[in-house]
PDB file of C-alpha atoms and ligand atoms in Angstrom:
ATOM      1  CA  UNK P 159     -11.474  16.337  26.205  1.00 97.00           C
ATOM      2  CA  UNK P 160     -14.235  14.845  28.670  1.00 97.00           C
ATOM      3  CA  UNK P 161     -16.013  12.573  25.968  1.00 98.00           C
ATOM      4  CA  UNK P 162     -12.881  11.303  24.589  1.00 98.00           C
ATOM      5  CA  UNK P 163     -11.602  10.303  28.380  1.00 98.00           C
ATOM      6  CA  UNK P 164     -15.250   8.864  28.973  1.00 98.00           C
ATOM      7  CA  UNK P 165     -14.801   6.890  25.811  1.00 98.00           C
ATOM      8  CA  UNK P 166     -11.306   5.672  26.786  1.00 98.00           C
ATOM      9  CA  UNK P 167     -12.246   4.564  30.447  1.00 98.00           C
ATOM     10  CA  UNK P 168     -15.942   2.748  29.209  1.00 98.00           C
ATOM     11  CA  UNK P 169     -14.072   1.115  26.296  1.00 98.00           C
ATOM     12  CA  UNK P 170     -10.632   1.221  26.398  1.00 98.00           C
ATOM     13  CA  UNK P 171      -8.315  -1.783  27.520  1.00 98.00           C
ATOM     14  CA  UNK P 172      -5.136  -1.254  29.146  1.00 98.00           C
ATOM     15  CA  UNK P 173      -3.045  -4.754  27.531  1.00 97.00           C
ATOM     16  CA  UNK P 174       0.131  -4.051  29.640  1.00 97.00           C
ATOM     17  CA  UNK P 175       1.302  -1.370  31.285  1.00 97.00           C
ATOM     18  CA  UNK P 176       2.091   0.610  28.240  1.00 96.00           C
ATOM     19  CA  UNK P 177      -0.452  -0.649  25.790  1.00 96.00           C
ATOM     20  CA  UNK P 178      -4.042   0.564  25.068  1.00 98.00           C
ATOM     21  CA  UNK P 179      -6.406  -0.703  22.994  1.00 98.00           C
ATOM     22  CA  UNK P 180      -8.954   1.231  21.987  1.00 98.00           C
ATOM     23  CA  UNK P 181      -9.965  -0.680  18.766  1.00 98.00           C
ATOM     24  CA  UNK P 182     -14.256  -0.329  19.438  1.00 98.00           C
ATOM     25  CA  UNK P 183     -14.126   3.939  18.452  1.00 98.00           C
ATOM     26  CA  UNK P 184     -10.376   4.362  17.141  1.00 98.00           C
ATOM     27  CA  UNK P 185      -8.619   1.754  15.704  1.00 97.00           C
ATOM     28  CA  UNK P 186     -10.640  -0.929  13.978  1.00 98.00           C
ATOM     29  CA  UNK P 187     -14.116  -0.161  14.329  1.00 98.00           C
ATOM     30  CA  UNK P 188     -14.564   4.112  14.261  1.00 98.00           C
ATOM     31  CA  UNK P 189     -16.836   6.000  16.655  1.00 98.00           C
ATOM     32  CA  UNK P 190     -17.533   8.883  13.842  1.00 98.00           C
ATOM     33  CA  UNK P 191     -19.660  11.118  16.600  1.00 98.00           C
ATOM     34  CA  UNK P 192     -16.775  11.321  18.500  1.00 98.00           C
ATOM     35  CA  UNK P 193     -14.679  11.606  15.257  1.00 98.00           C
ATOM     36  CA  UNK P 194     -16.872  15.052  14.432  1.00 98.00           C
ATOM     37  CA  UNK P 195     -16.070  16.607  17.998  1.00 98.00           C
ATOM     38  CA  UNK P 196     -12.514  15.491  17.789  1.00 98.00           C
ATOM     39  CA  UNK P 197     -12.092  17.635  14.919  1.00 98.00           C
ATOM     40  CA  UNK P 198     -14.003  20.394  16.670  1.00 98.00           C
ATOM     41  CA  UNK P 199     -11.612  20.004  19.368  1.00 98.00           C
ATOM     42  CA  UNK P 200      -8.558  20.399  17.238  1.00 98.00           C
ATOM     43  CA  UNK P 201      -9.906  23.544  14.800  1.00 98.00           C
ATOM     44  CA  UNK P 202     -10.669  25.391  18.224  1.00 98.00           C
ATOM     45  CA  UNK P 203      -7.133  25.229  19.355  1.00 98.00           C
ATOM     46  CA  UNK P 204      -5.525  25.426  15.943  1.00 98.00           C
ATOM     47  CA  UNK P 205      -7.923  27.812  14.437  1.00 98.00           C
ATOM     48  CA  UNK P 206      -5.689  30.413  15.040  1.00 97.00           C
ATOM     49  CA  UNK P 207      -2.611  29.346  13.529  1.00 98.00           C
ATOM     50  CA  UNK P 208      -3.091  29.469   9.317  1.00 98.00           C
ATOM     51  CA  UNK P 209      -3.352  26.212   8.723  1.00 98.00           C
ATOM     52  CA  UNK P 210      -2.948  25.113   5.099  1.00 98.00           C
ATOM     53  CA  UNK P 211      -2.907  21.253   5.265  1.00 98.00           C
ATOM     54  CA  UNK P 212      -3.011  18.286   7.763  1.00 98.00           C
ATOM     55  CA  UNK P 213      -0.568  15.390   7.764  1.00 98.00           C
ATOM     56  CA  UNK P 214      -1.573  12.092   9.244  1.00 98.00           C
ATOM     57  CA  UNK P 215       0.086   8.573   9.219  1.00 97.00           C
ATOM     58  CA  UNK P 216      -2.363   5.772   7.806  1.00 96.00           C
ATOM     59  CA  UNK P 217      -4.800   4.360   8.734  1.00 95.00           C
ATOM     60  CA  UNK P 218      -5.863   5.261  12.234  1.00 96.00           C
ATOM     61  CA  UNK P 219      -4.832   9.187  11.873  1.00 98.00           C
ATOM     62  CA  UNK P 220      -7.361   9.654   8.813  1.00 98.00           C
ATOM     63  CA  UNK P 221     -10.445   9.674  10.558  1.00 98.00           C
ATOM     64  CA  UNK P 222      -9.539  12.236  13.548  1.00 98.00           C
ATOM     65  CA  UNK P 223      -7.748  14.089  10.537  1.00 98.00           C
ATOM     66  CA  UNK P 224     -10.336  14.408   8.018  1.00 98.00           C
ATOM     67  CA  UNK P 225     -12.759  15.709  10.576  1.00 98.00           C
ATOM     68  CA  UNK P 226     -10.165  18.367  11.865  1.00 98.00           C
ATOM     69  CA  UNK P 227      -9.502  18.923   7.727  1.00 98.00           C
ATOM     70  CA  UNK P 228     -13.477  19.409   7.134  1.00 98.00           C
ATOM     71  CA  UNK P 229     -13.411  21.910  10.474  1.00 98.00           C
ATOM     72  CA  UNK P 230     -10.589  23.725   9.626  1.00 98.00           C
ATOM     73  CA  UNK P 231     -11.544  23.934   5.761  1.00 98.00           C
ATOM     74  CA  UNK P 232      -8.101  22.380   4.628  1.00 98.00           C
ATOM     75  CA  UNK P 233      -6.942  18.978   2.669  1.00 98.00           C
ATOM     76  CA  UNK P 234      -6.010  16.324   4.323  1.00 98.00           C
ATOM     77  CA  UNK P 235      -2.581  14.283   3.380  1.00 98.00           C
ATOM     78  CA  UNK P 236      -1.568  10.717   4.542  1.00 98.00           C
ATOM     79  CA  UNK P 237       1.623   9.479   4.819  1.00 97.00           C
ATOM     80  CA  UNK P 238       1.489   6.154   2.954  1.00 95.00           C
ATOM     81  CA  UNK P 239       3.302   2.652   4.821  1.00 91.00           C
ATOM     82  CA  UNK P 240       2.616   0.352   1.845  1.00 77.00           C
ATOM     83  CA  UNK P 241       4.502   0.822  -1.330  1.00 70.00           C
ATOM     84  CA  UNK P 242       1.920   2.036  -4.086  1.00 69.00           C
ATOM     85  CA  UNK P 243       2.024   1.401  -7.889  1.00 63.00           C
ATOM     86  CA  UNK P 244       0.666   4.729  -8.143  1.00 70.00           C
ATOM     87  CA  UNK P 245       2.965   6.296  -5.997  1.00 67.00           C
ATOM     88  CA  UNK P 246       5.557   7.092  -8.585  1.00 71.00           C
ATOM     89  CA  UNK P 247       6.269  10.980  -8.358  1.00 73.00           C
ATOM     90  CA  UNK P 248       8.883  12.444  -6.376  1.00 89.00           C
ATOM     91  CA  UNK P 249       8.334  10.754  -2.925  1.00 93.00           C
ATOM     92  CA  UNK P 250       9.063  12.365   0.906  1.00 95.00           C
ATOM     93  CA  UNK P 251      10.180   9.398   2.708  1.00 95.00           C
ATOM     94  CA  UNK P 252      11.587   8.590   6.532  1.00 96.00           C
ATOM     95  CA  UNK P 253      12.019   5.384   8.728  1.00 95.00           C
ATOM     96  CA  UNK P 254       9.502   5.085  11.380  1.00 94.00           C
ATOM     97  CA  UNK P 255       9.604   2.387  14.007  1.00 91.00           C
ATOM     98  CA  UNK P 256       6.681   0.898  15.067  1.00 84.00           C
ATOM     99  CA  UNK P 257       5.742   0.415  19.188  1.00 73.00           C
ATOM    100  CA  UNK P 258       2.931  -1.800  18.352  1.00 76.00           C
ATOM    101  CA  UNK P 259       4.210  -4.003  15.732  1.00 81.00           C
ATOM    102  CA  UNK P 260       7.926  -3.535  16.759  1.00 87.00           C
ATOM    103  CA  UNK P 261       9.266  -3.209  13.086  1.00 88.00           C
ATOM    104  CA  UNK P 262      11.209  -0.505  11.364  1.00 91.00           C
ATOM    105  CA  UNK P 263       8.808   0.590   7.998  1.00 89.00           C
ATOM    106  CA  UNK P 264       9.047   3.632   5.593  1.00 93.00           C
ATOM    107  CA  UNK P 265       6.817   6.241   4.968  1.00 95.00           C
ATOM    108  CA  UNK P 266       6.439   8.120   1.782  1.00 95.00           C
ATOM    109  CA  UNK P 267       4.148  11.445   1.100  1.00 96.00           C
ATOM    110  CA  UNK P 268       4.342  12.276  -2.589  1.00 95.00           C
ATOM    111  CA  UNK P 269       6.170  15.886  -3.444  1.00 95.00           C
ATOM    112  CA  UNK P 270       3.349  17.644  -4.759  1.00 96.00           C
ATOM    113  CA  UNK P 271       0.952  17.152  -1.650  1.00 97.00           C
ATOM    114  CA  UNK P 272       3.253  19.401   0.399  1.00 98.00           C
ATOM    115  CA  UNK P 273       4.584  22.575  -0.356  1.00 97.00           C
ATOM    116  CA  UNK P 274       7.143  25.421   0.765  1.00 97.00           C
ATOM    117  CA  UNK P 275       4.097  28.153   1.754  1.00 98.00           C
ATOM    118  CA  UNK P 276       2.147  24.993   3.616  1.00 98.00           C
ATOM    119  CA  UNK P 277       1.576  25.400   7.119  1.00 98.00           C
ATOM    120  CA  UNK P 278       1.101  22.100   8.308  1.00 98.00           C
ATOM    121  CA  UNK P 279      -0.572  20.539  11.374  1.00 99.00           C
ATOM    122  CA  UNK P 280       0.815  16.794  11.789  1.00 99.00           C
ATOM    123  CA  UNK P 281      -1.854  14.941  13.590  1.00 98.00           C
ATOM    124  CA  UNK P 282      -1.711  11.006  14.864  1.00 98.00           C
ATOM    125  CA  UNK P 283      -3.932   8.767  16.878  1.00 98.00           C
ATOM    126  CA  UNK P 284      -1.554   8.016  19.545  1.00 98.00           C
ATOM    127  CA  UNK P 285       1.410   9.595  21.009  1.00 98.00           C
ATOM    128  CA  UNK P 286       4.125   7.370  22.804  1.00 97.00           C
ATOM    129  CA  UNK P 287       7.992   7.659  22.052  1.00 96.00           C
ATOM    130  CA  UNK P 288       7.501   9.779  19.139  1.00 98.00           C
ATOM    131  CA  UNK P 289       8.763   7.724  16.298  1.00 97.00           C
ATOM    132  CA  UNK P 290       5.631   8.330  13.796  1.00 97.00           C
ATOM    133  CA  UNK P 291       5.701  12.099  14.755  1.00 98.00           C
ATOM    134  CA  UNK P 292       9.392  12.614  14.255  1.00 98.00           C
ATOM    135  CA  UNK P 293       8.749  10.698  11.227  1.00 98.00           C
ATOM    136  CA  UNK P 294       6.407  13.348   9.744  1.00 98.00           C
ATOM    137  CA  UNK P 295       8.313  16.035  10.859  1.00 98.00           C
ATOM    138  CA  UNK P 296      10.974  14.298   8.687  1.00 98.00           C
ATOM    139  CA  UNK P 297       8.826  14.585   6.114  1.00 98.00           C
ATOM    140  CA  UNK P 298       7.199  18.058   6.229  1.00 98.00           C
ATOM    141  CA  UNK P 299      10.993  19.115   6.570  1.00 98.00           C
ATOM    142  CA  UNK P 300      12.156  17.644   3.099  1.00 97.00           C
ATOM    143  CA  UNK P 301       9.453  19.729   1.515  1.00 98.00           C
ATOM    144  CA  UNK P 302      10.756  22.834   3.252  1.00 98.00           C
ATOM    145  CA  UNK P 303       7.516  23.379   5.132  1.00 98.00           C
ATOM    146  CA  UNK P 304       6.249  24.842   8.388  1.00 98.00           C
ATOM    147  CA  UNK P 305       4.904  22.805  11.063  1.00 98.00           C
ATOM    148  CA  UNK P 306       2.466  24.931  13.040  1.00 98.00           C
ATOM    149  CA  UNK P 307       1.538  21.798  15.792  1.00 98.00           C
ATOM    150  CA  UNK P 308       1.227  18.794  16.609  1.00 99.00           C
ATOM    151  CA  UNK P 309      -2.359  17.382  17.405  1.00 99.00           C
ATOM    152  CA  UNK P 310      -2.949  13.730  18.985  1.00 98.00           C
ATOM    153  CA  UNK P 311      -5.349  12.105  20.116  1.00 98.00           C
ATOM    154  CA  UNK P 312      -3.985   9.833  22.858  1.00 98.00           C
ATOM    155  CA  UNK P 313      -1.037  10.622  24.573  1.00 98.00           C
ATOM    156  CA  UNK P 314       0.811   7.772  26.628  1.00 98.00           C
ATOM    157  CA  UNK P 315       2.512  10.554  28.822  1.00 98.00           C
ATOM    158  CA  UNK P 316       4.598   7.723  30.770  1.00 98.00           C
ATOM    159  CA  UNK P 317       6.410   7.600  27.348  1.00 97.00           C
ATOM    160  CA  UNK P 318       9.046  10.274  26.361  1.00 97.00           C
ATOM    161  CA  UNK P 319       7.633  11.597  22.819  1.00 98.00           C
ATOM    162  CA  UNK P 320       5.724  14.300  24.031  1.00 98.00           C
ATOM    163  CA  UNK P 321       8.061  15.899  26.252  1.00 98.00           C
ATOM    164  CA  UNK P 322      10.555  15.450  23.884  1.00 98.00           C
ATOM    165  CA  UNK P 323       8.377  17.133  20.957  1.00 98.00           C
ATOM    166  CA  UNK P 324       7.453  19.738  24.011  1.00 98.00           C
ATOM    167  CA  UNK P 325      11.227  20.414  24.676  1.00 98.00           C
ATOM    168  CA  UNK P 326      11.464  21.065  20.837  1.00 98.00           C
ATOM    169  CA  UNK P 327       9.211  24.129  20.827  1.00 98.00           C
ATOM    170  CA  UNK P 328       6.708  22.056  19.080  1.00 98.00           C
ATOM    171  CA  UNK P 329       3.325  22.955  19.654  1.00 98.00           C
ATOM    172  CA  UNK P 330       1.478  19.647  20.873  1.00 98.00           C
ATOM    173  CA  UNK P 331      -1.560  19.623  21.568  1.00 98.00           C
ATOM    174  CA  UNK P 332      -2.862  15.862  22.872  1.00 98.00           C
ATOM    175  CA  UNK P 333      -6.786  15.629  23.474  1.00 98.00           C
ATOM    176  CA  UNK P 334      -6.156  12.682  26.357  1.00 98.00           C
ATOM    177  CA  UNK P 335      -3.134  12.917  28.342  1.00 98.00           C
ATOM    178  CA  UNK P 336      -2.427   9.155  30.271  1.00 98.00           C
ATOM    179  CA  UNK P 337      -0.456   9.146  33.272  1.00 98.00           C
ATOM    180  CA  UNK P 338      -0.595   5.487  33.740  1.00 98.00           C
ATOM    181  CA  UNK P 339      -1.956   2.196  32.820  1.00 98.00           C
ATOM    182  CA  UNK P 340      -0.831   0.183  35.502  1.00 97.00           C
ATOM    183  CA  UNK P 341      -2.506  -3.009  37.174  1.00 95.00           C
ATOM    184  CA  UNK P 342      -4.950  -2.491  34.357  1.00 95.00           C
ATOM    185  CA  UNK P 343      -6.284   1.099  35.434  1.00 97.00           C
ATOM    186  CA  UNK P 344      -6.002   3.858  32.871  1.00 98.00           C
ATOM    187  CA  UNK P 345      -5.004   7.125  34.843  1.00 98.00           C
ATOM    188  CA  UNK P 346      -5.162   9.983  33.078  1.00 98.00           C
ATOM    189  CA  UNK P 347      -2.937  13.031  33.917  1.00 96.00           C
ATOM    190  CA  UNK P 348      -5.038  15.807  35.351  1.00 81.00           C
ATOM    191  CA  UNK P 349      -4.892  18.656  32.629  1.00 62.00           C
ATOM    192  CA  UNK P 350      -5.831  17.818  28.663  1.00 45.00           C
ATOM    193  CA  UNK P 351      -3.277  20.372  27.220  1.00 48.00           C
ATOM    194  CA  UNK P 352       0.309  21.103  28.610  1.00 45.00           C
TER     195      UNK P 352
HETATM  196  P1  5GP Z  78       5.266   6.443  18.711  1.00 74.82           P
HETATM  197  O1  5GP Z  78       5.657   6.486  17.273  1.00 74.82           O
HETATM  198  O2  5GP Z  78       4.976   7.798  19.303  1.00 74.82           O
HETATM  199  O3  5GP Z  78       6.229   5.666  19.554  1.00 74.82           O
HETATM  200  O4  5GP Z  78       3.922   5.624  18.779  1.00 74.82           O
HETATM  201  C1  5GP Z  78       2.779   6.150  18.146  1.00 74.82           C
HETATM  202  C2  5GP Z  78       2.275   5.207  17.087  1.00 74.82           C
HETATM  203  O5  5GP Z  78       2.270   3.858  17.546  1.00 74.82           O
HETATM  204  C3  5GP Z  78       0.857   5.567  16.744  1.00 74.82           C
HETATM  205  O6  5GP Z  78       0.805   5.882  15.370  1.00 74.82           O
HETATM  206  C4  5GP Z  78       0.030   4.347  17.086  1.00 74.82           C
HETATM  207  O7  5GP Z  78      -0.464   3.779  15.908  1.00 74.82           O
HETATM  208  C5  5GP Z  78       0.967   3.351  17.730  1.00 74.82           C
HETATM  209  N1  5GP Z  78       0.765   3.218  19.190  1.00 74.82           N
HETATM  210  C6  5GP Z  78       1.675   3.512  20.155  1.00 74.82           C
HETATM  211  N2  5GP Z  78       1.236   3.182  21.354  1.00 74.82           N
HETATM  212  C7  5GP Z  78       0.000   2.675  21.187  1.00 74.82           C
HETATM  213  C8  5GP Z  78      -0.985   2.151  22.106  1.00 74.82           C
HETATM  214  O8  5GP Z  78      -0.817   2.077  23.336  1.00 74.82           O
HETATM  215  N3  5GP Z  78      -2.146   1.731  21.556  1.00 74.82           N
HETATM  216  C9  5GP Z  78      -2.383   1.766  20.216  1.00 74.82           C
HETATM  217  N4  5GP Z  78      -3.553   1.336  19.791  1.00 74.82           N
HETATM  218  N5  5GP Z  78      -1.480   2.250  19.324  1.00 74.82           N
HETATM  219  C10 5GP Z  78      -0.297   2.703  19.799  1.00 74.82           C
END
């Protein structure tokens, strides 16, 4: 997705050679132009597949997920990280390590939100060993579900979750693909979409 690459080489920071920041339109502060054609982005390539309901990870997969949601005409669910006084119902959970904050957390989707019949597209903000979306898939599993694909925005291709997910037969579709961030230089891979 041209825009989105634009975005990531005018504002993005490579930290290391495996971190990105891209806290000015994705993670702290939100872009929500760019969050509207994200979700264009992500209905065009899904449109197809009977979606019923998009799973996301809080916080940073909520914006690029509502968007796709309001495109694609279907709810929206986030996987919760903090426990929740409300959250009292039958609860999805799964372990999910975290490469940024490099600490093991749970996750927990209440019962109701997903069902047998769903058809569920897991989306995520970034894409690097795979941890939050194997986490999801966890989830979506538990409630007997279908996961129709996988949508990111950001994939760190250097790192092994999206050939993994790939090798699965999972349907991922990443909207940035990044070959490299080395010596401060983000490379991106030369195709969008695998
Ligand atoms: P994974 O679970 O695939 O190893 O990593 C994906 C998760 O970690 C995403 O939900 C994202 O929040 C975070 N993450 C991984 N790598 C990066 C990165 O380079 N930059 C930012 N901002 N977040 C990342």
């Amino acid at each position: 997705m041209e825009l989105l690459k634009q975005k990531i080489l005018s504002e993005g920071t490579a930290l290391s050679e495996s971190v990105l920041k891209v806290d000015n339109f994705l993670n702290h502060q939100i872009d929500p132009e760019l969050m509207v054609e994200i979700g264009k982005e992500f209905k065009n390539y899904f449109s197809d597949k009977n979606i019923t309901k998009i799973l996301t990870l809080e916080s940073s997969g909520i914006a690029p997920s509502v968007m796709a949601g309001l495109e694609l005409g279907v709810p929206v669910v986030f996987a919760r990280k903090r426990k929740s006084l409300t959250l009292n119902e039958d609860l999805l959970t799964a372990e999910v390590y975290s490469y940024t904050k490099q600490e093991t957390s749970n996750i927990a989707v209440a019962g109701k939100f997903l069902k047998k019949d769903d058809n569920v597209l897991i989306i995520d903000d970034f894409l690097a060993n795979g941890e939050a979306a194997n986490a999801l898939i966890n989830v979506v599993n538990q409630a007997g579900a279908n996961i129709s694909g996988i949508g990111i925005v950001i994939e760190k291709a250097f790192q092994k979750g999206g050939t993994a997910l790939r090798e699965e037969n999972y349907d991922v579709y990443s909207l940035a693909r990044i070959e490299s961030l080395e010596n401060g230089e983000i490379k991106f891979l030369s195709e969008a979409v695998q």
